[in-house]
mmCIF file of C-alpha atoms and ligand atoms in Angstrom:
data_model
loop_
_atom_site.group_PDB
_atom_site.id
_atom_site.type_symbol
_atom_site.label_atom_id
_atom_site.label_comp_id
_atom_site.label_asym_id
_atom_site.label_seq_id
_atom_site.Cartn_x
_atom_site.Cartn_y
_atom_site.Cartn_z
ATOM 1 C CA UNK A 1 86.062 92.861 109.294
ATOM 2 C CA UNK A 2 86.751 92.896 105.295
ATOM 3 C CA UNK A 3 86.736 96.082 103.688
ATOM 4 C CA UNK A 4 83.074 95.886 102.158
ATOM 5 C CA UNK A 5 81.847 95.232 105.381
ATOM 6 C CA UNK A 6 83.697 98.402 106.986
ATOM 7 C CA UNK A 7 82.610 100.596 103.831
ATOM 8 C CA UNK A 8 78.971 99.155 104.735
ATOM 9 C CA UNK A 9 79.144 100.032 107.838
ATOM 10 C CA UNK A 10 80.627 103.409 107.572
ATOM 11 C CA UNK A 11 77.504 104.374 104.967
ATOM 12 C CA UNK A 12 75.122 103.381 106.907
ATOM 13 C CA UNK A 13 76.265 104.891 110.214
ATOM 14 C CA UNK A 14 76.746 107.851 108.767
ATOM 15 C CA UNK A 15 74.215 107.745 106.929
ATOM 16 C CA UNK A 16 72.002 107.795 109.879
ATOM 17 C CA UNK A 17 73.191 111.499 111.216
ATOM 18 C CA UNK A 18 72.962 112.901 107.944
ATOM 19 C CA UNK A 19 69.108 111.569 108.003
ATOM 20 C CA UNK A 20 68.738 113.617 111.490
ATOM 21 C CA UNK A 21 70.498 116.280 109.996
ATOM 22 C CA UNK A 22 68.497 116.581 106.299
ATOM 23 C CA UNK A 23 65.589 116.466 108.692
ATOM 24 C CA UNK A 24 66.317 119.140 111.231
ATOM 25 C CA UNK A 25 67.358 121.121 107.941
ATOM 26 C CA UNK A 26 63.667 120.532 106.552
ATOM 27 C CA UNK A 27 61.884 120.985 109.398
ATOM 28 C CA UNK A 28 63.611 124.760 109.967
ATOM 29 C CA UNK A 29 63.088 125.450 106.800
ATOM 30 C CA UNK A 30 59.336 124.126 107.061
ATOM 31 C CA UNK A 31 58.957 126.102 110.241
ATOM 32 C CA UNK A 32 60.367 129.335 108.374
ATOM 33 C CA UNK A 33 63.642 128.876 108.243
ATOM 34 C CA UNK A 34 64.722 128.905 112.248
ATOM 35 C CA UNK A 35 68.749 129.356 112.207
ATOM 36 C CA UNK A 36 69.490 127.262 114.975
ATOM 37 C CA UNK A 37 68.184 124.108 113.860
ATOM 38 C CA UNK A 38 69.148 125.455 110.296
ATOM 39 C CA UNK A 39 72.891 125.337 111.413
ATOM 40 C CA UNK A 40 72.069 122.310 113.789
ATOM 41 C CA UNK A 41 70.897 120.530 110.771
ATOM 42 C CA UNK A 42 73.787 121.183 108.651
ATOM 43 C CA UNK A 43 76.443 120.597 110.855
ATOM 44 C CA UNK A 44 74.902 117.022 111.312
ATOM 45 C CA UNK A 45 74.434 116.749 107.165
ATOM 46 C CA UNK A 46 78.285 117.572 106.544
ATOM 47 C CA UNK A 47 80.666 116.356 109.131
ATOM 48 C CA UNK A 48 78.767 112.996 108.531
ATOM 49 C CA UNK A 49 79.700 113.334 104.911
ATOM 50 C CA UNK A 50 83.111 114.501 105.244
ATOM 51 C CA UNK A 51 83.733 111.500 108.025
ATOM 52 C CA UNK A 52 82.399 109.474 105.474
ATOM 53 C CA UNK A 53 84.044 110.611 102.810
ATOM 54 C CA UNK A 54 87.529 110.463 104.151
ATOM 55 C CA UNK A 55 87.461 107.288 105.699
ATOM 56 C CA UNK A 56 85.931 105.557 102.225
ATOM 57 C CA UNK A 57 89.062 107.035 100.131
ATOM 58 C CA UNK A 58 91.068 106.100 103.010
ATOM 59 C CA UNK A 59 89.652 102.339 102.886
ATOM 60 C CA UNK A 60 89.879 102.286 99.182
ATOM 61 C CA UNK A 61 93.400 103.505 99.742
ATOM 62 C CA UNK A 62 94.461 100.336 102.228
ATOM 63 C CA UNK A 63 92.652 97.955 100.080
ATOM 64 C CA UNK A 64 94.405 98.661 96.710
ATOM 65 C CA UNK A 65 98.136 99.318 98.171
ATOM 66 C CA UNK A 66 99.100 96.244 99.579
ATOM 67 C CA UNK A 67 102.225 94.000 99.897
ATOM 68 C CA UNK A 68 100.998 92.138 96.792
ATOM 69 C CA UNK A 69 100.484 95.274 94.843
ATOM 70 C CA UNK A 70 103.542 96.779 95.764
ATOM 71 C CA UNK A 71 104.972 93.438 94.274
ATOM 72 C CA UNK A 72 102.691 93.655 91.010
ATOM 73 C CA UNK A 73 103.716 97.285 90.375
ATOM 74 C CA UNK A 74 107.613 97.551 91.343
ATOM 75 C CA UNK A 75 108.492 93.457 90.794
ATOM 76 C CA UNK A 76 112.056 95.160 90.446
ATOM 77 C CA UNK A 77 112.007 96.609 94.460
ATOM 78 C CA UNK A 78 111.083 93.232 95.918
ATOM 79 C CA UNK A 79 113.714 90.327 96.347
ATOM 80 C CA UNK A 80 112.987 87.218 98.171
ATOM 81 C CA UNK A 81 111.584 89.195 101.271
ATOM 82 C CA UNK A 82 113.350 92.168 101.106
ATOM 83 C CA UNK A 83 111.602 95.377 99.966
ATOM 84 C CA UNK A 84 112.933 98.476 98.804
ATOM 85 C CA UNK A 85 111.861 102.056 97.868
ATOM 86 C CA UNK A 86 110.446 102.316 94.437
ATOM 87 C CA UNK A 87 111.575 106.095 94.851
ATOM 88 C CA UNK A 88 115.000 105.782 95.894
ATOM 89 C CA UNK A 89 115.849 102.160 95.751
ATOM 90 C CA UNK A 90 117.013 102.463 99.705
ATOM 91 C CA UNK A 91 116.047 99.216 101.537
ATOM 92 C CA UNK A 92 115.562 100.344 104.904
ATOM 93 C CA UNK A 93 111.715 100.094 105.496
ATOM 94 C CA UNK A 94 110.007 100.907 108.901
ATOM 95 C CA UNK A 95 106.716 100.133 110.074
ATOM 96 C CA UNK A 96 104.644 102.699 111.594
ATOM 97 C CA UNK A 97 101.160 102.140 112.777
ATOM 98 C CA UNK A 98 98.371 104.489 111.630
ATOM 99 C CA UNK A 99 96.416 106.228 114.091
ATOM 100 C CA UNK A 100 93.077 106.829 114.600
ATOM 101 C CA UNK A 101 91.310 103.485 114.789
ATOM 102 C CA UNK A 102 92.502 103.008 111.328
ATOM 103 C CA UNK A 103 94.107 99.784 112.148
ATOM 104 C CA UNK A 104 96.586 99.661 109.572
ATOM 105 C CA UNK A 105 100.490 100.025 109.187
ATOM 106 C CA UNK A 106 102.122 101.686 106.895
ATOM 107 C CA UNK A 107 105.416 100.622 105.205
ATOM 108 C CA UNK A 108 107.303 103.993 104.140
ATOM 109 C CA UNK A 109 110.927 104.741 103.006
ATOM 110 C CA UNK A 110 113.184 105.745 106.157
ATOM 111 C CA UNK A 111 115.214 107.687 103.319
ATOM 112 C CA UNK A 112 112.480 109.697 101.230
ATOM 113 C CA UNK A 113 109.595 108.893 103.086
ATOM 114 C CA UNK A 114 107.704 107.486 100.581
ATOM 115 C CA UNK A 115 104.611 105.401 101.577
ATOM 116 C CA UNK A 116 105.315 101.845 100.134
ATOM 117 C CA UNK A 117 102.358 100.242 100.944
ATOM 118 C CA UNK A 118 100.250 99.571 104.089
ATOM 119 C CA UNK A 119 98.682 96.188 105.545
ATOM 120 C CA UNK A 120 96.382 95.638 108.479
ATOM 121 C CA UNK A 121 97.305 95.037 112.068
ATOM 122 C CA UNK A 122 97.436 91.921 113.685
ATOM 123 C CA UNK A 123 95.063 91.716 116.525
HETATM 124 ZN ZN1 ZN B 1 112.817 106.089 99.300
#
């Protein structure tokens, strides 16, 4: 899945609670403004939104900082295929991968613990 796709994707299924939400917010306030479904409604408006919020900054975040960029921006850290901190200069890069279904490694400094750059999992 490219990265428009996933942003897609992430919109419109989030998209779809807050529409349950925004309506269960209406309706309470419609039917005088019953608390339950007024807190109901809102909980399914905003954790939507901050889900979806997060994980678009986070995509936009993968998408811009990759190997290539890191090469673009710091030309100096990057010799044949070795690839050091633009922080500290130290050359000793480990992978970790990212949690949460996020499918992506990040490259970070084992000295400063800078984030380098990131790039997808192999699957
Ligand atoms: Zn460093």
């Amino acid at each position: 899945m490219n990265y428009a796709t996933s942003k897609i994707f992430i919109i419109v299924f989030c998209s779809i609670f807050m529409l349950i939400g925004g309506g269960a917010i209406f309706s309470a306030l419609l039917a005088g403004g019953n608390l339950f479904f007024l807190v109901w409604g809102a909980m399914f408006f905003f954790i939507p939104l901050t889900i979806m919020r997060g994980r678009l900054k986070q995509l936009s975040t993968f998408e811009k900082m990759t190997y290539d960029w890191y090469k673009s921006e710091h030309p100096d850290h990057i010799q044949g295929n070795k690839v050091s901190c633009f922080s500290c200069g130290n050359a000793r890069i480990n992978v970790r991968a990212l949690m949460n279904r996020t499918f992506h490694r990040e490259h970070f400094c084992t000295q400063c613990g800078k984030t380098l750059y990131y790039s997808p999992e192999q699957s």
